[in-house]
mmCIF file of C-alpha atoms in Angstrom:
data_model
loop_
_atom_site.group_PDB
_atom_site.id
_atom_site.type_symbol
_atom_site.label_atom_id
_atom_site.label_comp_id
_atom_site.label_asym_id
_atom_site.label_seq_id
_atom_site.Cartn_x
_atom_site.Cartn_y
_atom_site.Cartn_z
ATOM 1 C CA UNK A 334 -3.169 23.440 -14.318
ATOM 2 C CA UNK A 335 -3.568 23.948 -10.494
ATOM 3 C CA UNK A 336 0.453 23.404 -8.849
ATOM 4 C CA UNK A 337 -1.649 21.238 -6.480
ATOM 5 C CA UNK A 338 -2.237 18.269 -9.201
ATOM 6 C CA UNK A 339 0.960 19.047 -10.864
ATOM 7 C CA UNK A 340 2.576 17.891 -7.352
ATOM 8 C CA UNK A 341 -0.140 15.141 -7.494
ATOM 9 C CA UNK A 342 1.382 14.092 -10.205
ATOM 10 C CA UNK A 343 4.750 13.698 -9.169
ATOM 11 C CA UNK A 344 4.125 11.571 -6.030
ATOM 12 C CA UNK A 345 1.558 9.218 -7.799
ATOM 13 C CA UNK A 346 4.736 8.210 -10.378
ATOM 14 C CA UNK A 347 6.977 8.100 -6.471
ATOM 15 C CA UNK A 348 4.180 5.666 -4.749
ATOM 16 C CA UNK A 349 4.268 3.695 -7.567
ATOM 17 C CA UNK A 350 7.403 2.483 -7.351
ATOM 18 C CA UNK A 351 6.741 1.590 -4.317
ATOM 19 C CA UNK A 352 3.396 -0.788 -4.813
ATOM 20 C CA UNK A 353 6.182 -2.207 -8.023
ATOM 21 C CA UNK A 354 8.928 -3.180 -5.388
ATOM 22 C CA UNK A 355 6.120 -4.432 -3.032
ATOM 23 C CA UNK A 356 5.289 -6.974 -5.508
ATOM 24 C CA UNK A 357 8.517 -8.391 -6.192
ATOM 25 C CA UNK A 358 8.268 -11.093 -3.769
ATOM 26 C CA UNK A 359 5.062 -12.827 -4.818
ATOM 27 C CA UNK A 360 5.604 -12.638 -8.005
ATOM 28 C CA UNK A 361 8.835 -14.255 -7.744
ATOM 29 C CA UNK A 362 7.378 -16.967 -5.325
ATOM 30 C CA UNK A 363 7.644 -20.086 -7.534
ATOM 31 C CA UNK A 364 11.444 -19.343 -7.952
ATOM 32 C CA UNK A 365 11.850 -18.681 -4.203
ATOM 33 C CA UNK A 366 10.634 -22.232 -3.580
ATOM 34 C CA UNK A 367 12.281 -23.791 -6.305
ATOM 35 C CA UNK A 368 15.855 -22.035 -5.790
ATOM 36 C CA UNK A 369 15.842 -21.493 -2.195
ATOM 37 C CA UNK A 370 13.903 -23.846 -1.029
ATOM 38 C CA UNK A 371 11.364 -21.615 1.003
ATOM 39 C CA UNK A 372 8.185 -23.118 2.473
ATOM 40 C CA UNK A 373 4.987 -20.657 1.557
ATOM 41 C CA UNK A 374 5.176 -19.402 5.102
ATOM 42 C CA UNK A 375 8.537 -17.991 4.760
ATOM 43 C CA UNK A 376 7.237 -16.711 1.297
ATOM 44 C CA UNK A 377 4.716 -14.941 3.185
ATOM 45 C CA UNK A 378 7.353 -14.030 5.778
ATOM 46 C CA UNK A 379 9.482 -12.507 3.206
ATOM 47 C CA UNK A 380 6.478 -10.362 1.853
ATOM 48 C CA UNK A 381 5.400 -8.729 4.757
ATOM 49 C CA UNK A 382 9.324 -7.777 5.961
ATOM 50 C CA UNK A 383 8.931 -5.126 3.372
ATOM 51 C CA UNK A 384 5.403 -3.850 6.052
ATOM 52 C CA UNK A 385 7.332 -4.743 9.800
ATOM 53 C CA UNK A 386 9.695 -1.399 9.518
ATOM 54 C CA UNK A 387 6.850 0.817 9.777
ATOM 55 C CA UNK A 388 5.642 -0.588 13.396
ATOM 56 C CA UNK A 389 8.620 1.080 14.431
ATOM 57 C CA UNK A 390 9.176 3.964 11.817
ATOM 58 C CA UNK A 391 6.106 5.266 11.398
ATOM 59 C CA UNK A 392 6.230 7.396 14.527
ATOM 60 C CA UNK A 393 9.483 8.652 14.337
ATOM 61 C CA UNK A 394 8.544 9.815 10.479
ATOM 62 C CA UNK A 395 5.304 11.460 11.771
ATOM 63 C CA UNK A 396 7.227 13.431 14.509
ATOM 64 C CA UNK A 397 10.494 14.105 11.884
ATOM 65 C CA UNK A 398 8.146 16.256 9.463
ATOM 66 C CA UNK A 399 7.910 19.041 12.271
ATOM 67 C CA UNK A 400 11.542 19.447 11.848
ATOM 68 C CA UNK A 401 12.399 18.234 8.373
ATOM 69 C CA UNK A 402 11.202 19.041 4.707
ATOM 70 C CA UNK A 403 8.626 16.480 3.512
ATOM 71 C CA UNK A 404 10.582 16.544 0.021
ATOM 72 C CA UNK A 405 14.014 15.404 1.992
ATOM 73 C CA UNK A 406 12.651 12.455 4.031
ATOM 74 C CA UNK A 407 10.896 11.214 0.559
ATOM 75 C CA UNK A 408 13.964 11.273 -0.704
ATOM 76 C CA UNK A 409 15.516 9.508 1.854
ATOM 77 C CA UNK A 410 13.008 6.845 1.812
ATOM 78 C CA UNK A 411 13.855 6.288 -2.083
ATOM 79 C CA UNK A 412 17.517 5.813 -0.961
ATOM 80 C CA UNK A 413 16.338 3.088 1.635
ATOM 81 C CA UNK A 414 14.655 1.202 -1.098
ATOM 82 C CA UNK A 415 17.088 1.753 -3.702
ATOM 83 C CA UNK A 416 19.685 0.417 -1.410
ATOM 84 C CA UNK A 417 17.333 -2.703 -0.158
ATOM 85 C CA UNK A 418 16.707 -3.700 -3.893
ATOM 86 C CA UNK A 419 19.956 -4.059 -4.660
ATOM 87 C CA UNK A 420 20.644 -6.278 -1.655
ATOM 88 C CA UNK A 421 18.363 -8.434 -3.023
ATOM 89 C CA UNK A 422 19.662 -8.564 -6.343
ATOM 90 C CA UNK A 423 22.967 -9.173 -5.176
ATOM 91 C CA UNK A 424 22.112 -11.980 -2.087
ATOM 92 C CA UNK A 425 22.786 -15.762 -3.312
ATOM 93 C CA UNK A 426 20.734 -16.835 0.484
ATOM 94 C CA UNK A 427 17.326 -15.763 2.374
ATOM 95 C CA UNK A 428 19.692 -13.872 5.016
ATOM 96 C CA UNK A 429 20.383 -11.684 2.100
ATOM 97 C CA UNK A 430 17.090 -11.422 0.624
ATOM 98 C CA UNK A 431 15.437 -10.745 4.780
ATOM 99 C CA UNK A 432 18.165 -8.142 5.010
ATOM 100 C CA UNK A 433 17.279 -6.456 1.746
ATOM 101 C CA UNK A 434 13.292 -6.605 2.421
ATOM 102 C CA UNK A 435 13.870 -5.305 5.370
ATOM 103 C CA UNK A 436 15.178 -2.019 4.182
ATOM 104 C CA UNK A 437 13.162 -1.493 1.407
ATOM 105 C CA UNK A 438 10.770 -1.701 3.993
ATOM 106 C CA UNK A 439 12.391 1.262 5.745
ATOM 107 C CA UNK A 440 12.403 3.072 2.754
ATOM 108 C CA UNK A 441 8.422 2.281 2.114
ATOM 109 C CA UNK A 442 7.130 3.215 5.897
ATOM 110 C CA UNK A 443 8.785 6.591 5.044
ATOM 111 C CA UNK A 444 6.924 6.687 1.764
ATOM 112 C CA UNK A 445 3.549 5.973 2.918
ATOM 113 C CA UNK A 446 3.797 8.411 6.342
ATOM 114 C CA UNK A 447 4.881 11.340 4.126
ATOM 115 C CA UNK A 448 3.133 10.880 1.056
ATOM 116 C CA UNK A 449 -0.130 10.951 3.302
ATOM 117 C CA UNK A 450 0.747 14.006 4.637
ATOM 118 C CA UNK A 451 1.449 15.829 1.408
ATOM 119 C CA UNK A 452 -1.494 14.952 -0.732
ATOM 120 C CA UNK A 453 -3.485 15.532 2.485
ATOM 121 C CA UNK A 454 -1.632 19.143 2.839
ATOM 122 C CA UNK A 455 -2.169 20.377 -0.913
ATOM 123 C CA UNK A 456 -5.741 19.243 -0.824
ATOM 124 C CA UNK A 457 -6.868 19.762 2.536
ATOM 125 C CA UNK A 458 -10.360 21.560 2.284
ATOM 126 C CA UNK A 459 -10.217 21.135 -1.837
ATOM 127 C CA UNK A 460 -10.566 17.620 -3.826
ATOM 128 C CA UNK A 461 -9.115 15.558 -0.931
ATOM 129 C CA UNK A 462 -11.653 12.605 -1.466
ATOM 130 C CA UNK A 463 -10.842 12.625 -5.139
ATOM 131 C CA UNK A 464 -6.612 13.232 -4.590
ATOM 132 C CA UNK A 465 -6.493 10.557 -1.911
ATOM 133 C CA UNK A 466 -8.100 8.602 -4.135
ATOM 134 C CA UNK A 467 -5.735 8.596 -7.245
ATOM 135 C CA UNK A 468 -2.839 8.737 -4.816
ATOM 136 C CA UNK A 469 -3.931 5.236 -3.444
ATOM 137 C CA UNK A 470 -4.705 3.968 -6.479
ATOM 138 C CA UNK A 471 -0.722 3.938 -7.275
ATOM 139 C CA UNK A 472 0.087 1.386 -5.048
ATOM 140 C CA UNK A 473 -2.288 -1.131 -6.944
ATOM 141 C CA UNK A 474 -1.170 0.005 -10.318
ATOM 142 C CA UNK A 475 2.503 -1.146 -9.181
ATOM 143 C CA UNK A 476 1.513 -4.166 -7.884
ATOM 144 C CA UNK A 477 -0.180 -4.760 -10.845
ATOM 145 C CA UNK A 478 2.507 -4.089 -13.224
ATOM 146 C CA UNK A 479 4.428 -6.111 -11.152
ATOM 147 C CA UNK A 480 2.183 -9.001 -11.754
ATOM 148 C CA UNK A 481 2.264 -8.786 -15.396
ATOM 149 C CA UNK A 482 5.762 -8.095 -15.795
ATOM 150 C CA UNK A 483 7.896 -9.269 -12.934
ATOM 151 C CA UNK A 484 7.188 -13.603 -13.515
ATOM 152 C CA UNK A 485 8.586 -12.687 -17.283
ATOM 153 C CA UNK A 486 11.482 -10.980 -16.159
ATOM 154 C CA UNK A 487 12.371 -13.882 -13.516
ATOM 155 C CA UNK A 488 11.768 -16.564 -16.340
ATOM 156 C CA UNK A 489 13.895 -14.875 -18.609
ATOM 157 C CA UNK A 490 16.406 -12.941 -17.298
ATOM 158 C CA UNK A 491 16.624 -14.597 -13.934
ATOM 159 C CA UNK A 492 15.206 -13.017 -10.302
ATOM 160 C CA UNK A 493 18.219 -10.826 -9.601
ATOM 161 C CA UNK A 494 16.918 -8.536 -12.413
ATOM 162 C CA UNK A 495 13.599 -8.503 -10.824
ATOM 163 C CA UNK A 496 15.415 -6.901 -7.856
ATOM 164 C CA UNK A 497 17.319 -4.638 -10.242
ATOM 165 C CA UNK A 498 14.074 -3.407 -11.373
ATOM 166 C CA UNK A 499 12.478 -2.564 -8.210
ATOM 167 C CA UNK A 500 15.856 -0.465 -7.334
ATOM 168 C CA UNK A 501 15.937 1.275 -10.630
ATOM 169 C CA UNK A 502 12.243 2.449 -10.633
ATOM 170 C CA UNK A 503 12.610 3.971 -7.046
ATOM 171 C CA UNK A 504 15.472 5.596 -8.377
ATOM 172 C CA UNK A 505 13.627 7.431 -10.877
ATOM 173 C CA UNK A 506 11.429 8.698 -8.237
ATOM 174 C CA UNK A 507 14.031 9.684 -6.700
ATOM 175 C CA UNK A 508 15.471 11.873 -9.327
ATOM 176 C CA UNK A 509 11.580 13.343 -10.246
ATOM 177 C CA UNK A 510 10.852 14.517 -6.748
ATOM 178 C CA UNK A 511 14.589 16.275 -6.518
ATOM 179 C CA UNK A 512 13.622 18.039 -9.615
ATOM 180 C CA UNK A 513 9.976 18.687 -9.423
ATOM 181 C CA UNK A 514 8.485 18.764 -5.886
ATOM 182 C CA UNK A 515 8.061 21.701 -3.720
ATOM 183 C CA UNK A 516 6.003 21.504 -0.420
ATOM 184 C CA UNK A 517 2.411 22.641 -0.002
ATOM 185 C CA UNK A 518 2.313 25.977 1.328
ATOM 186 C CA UNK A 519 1.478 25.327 5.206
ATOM 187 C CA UNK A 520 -0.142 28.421 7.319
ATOM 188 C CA UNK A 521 1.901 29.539 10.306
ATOM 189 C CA UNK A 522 -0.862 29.149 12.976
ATOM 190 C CA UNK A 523 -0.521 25.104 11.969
ATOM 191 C CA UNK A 524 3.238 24.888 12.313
ATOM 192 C CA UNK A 525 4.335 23.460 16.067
ATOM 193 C CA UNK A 526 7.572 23.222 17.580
ATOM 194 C CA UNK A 527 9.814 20.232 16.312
ATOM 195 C CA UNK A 528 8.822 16.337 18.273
ATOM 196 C CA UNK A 529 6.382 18.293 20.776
ATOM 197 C CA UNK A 530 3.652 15.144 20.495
ATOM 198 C CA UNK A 531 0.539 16.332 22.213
ATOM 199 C CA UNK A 532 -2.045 14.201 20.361
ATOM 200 C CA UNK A 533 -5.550 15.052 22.529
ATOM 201 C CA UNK A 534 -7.076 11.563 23.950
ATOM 202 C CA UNK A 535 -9.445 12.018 21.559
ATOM 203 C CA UNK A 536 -7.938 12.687 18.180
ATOM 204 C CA UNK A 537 -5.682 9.393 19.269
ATOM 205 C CA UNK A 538 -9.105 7.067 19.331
ATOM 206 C CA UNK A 539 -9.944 8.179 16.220
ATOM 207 C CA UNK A 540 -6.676 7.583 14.440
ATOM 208 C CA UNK A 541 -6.886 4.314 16.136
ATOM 209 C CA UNK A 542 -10.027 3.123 14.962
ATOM 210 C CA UNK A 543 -9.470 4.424 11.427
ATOM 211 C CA UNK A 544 -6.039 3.092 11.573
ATOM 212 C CA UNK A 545 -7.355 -0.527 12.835
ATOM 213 C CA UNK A 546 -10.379 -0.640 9.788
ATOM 214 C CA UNK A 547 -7.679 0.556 6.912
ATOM 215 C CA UNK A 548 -4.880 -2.048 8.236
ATOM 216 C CA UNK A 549 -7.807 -4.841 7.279
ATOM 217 C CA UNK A 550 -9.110 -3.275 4.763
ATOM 218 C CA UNK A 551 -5.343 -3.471 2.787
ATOM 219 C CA UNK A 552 -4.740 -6.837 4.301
ATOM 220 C CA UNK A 553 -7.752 -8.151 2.641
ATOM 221 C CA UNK A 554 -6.183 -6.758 -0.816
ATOM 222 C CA UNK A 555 -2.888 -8.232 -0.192
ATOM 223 C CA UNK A 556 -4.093 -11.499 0.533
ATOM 224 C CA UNK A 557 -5.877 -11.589 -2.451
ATOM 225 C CA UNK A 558 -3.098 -10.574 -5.045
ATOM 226 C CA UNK A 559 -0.002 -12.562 -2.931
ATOM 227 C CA UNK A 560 -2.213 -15.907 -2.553
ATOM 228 C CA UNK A 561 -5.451 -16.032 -5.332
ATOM 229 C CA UNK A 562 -3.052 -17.051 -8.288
ATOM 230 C CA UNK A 563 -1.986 -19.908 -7.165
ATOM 231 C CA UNK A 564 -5.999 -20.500 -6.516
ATOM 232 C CA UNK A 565 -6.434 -19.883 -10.419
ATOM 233 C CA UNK A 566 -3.327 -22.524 -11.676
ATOM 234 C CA UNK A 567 -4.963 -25.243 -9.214
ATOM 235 C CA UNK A 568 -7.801 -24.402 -11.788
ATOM 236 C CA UNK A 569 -5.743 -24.978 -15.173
ATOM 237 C CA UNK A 570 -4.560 -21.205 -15.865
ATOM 238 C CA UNK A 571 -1.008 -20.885 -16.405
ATOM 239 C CA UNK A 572 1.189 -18.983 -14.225
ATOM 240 C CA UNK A 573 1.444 -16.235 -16.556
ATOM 241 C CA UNK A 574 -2.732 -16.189 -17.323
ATOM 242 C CA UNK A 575 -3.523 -16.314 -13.374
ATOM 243 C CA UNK A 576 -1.440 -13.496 -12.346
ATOM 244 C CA UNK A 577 -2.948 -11.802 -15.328
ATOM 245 C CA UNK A 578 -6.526 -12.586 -14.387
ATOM 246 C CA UNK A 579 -5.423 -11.217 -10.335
ATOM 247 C CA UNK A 580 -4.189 -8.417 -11.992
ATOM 248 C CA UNK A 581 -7.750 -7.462 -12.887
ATOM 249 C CA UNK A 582 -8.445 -5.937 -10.036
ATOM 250 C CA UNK A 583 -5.866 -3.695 -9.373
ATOM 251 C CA UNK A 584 -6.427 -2.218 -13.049
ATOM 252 C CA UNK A 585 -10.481 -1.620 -12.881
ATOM 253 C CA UNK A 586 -9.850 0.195 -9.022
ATOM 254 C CA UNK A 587 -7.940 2.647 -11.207
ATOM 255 C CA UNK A 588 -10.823 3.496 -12.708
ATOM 256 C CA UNK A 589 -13.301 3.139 -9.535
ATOM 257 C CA UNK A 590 -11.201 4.685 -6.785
ATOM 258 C CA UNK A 591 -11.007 8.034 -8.064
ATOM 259 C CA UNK A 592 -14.326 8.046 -9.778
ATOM 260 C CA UNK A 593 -15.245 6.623 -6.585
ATOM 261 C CA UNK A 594 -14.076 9.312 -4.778
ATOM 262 C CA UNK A 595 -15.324 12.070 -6.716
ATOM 263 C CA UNK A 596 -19.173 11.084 -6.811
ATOM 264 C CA UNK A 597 -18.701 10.625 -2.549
ATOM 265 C CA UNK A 598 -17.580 14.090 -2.612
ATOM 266 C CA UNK A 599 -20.756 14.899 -4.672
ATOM 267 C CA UNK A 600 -23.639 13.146 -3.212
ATOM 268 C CA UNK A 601 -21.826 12.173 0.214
ATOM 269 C CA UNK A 602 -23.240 9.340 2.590
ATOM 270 C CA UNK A 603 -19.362 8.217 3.293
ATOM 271 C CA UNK A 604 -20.160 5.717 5.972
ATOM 272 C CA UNK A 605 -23.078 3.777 4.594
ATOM 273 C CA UNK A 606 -20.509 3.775 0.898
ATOM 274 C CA UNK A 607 -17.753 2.444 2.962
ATOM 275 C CA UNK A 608 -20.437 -0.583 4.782
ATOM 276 C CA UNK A 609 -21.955 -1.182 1.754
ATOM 277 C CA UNK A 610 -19.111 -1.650 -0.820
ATOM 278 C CA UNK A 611 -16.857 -3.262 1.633
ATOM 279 C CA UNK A 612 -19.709 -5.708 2.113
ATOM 280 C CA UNK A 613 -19.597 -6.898 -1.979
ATOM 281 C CA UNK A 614 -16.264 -6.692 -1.464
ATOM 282 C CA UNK A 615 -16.019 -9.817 0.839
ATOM 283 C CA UNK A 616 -18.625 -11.590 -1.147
ATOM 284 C CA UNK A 617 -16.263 -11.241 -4.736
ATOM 285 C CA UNK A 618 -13.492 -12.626 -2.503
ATOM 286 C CA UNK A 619 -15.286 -15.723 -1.325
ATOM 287 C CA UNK A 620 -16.563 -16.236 -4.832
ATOM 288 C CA UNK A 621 -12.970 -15.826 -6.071
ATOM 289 C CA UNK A 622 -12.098 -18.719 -3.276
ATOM 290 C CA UNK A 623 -14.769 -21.031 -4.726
ATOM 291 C CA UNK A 624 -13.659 -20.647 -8.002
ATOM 292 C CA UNK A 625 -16.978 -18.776 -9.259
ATOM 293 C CA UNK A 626 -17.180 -16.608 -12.148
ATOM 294 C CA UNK A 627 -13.813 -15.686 -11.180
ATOM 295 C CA UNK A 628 -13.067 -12.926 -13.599
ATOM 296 C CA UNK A 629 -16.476 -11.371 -13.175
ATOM 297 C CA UNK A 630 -15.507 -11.655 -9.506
ATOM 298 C CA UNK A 631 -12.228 -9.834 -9.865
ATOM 299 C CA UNK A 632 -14.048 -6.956 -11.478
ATOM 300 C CA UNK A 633 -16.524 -6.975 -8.841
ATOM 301 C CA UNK A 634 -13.854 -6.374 -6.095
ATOM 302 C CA UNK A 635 -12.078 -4.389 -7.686
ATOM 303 C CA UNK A 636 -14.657 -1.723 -8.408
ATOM 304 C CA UNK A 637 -16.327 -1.847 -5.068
ATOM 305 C CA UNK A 638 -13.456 -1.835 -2.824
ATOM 306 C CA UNK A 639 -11.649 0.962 -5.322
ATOM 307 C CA UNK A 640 -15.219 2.973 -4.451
ATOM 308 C CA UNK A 641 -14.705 3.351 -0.927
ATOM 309 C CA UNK A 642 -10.890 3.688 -0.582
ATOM 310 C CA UNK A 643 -11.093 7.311 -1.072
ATOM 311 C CA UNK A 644 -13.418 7.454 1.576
ATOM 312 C CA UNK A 645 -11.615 5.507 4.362
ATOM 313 C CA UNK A 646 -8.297 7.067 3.468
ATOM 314 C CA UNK A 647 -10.032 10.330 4.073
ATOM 315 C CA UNK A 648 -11.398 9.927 7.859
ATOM 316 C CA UNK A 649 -7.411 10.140 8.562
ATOM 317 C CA UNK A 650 -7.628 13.740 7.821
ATOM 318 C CA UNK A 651 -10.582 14.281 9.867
ATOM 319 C CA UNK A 652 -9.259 12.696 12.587
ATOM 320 C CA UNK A 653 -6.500 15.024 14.068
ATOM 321 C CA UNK A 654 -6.212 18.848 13.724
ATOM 322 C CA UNK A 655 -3.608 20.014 11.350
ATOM 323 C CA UNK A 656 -1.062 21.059 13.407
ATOM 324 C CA UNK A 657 -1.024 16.737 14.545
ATOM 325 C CA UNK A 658 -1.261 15.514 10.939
ATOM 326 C CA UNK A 659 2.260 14.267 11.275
ATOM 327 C CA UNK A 660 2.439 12.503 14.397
ATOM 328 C CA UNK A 661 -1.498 11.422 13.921
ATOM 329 C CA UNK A 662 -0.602 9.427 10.682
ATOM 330 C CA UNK A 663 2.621 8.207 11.931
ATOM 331 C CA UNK A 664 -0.041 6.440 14.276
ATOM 332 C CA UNK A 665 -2.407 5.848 11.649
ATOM 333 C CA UNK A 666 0.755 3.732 9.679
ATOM 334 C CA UNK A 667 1.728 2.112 12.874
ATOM 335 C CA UNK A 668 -1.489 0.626 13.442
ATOM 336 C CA UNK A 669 -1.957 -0.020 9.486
ATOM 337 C CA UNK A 670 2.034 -1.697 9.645
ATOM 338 C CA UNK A 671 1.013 -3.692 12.686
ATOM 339 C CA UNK A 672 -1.991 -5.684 11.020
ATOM 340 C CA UNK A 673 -0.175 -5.705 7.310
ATOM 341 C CA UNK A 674 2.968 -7.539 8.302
ATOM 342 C CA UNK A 675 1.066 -10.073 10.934
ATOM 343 C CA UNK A 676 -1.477 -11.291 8.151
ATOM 344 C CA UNK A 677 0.768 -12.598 5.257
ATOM 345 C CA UNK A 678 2.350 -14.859 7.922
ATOM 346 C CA UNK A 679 -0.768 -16.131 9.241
ATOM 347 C CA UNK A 680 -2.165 -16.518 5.513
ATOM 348 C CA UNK A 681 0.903 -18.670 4.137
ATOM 349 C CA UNK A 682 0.477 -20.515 7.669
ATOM 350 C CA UNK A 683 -3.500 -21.181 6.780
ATOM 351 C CA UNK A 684 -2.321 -22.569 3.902
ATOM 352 C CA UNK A 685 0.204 -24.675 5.228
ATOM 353 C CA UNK A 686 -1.454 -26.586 7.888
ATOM 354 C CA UNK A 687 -4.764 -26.677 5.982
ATOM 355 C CA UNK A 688 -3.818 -27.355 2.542
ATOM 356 C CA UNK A 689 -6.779 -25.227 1.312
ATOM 357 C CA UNK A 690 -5.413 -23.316 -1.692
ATOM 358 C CA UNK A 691 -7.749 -20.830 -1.228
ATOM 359 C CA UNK A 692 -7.744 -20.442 2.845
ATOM 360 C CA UNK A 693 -5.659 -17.157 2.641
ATOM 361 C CA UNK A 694 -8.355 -16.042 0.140
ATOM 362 C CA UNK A 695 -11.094 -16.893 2.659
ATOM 363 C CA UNK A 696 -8.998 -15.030 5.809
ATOM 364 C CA UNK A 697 -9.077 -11.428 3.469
ATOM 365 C CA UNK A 698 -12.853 -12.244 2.939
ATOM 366 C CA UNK A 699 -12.909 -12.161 6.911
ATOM 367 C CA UNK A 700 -11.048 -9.264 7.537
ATOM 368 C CA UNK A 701 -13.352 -7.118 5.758
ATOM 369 C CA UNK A 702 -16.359 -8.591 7.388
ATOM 370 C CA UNK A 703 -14.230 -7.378 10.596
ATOM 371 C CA UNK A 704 -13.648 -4.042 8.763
ATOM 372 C CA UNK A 705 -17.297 -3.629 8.562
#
């Protein structure tokens, strides 16, 4: 087997951990209004403090991999979130549960700048549609074990141990990158002196715009898995049944992201893929608001929106030269943090003032209309 999907391998188990400790806080939701008395705004607050590190990290990661091994800062992102999970497990108040998001979410800007950059370094000019692809699709797959197993674990052992678990799965990453990863093999004409920026006027737009269309793109997704169970119990599912039924989508864009990507390597047409799946997309998630055919729905986003990821992910690598990839994603991620820790706040807030269970639901439907 190629080193270059051996190393695939290794940060796909890493980036899962991180989609698992993402989760933690919506699937936990009913116990943090219950216990703590949280409104769903704060709820949504909570969620995206784990995304409002990486308006300010991002940067600074992009610009630290021109003078520090990619392997190292992974590492020290795992420490961040190890550190931030236990926080949580140990607070008894929201200061200590804000505190603890908060440097998870340190730990997960880190993760998501540098495991960009080395899938996209391995694979640059190879499979990179198809790698992206299964890369991405390990942040779902957490977030979708997380929906099947974290409400269990909070009903039974108690939400501490929820926290616990986030910590201890990051931890394992931890350990398999120190043991396993090397770094890709970069050329010496695409190596630039340590935190000289220089991004060309140009290459900058385009990170923008990509950055702008991926930051709705995963809004629209987190919407949908933070807010659409509680859509599904106003319809008679259990707790336990709707967070299955949500968890529907994650699992079939494990399938269709990196099939996805492979047949858009193939046959091509990228653009008119991205429109057009993006488009069915928004039309599953109103369904899923109006309560039709809702687990046909599910499977209906979830294959079209796993499709095009690939694709969308990719235009990051075509957007800056090599020798920028670093400081051009650390854009890309500010951009993408920006958007991702704005909308969870102004979904719970829909909800709120409307008391439409399925406004936030309706909101990701938008967002990839905008997307489009």
């Amino acid at each position: 087997m190629a080193t270059r999907w051996i190393m695939l391998g290794v940060l796909f188990v890493v980036r899962l951990s991180m989609g698992y400790q993402f989760q933690s806080v919506a699937s936990v939701s009913s116990t943090l209004v219950a216990d703590f008395g949280f409104s769903y705004a704060q709820v949504g607050t909570l969620i995206g403090l784990f995304l409002l590190p990486g308006i300010f990290i991002s940067i600074p990661s992009g610009l630290m991999t021109r003078a520090v091994a990619d392997k190292n800062l992974l590492m020290l992102g795992a420490v961040a979130m190890i550190t931030g999970g236990v926080l949580m497990a140990l607070s008894e108040g929201p200061s200590g549960l804000y505190t603890g998001r908060l440097i998870t979410g340190v730990g997960g800007s880190i993760f998501n700048v540098i495991l960009t950059k080395m899938v996209t370094e391995w694979f640059f000019e190879k499979e990179i549609v198809t790698a992206l692809a299964i890369i991405l699709t390990a942040w779902p797959m957490g977030i979708a074990m997380g929906l099947v197993s974290q409400g269990l674990i909070a009903e039974t052992l108690g939400l501490e141990w929820v926290m616990y678990g986030t910590a201890g799965f990051a931890l394992f990453g931890l350990v398999l990158t120190a043991m396993f990863y090397r770094d890709a093999p970069v050329p010496a004409d695409q190596r630039v002196a340590p935190f000289r920026f220089g991004l060309p006027r140009r290459q900058f737009v385009h990170m923008a715009l990509v950055s702008i269309a991926w930051a709705l793109y995963n809004a629209s997704i987190i919407l949908l898995v933070s807010f659409a169970p509680d859509i599904l119990i106003g319809d008679g599912y259990s707790e336990v049944e709707a967070r299955s039924v949500t968890s529907l989508f994650m699992w079939v864009s494990l399938v269709s992201a990196p099939l996805g990507g492979r047949v858009i390597e193939v046959l091509g047409h990228m653009t008119a893929t991205i429109i057009v799946m993006t488009a069915f997309s928004a039309v599953g998630m109103m369904a899923i608001a109006y309560g039709m055919a809702t687990e046909v729905s599910f499977v209906v986003v979830g294959i079209t929106l796993g499709v095009a990821v690939g694709a969308l992910m990719s235009l990051s690598s075509e957007a800056v030269s090599p020798e920028n990839r670093g400081p051009g994603l650390g854009i890309f991620y500010t951009w993408y943090y920006i958007g991702m820790t704005i909308s969870p706040m102004i979904a719970g807030w829909t909800k709120d003032m409307t008391g439409i269970t399925s406004a936030p639901v309706m909101l990701a439907a938008g967002m990839l209309v905008v997307t489009i």
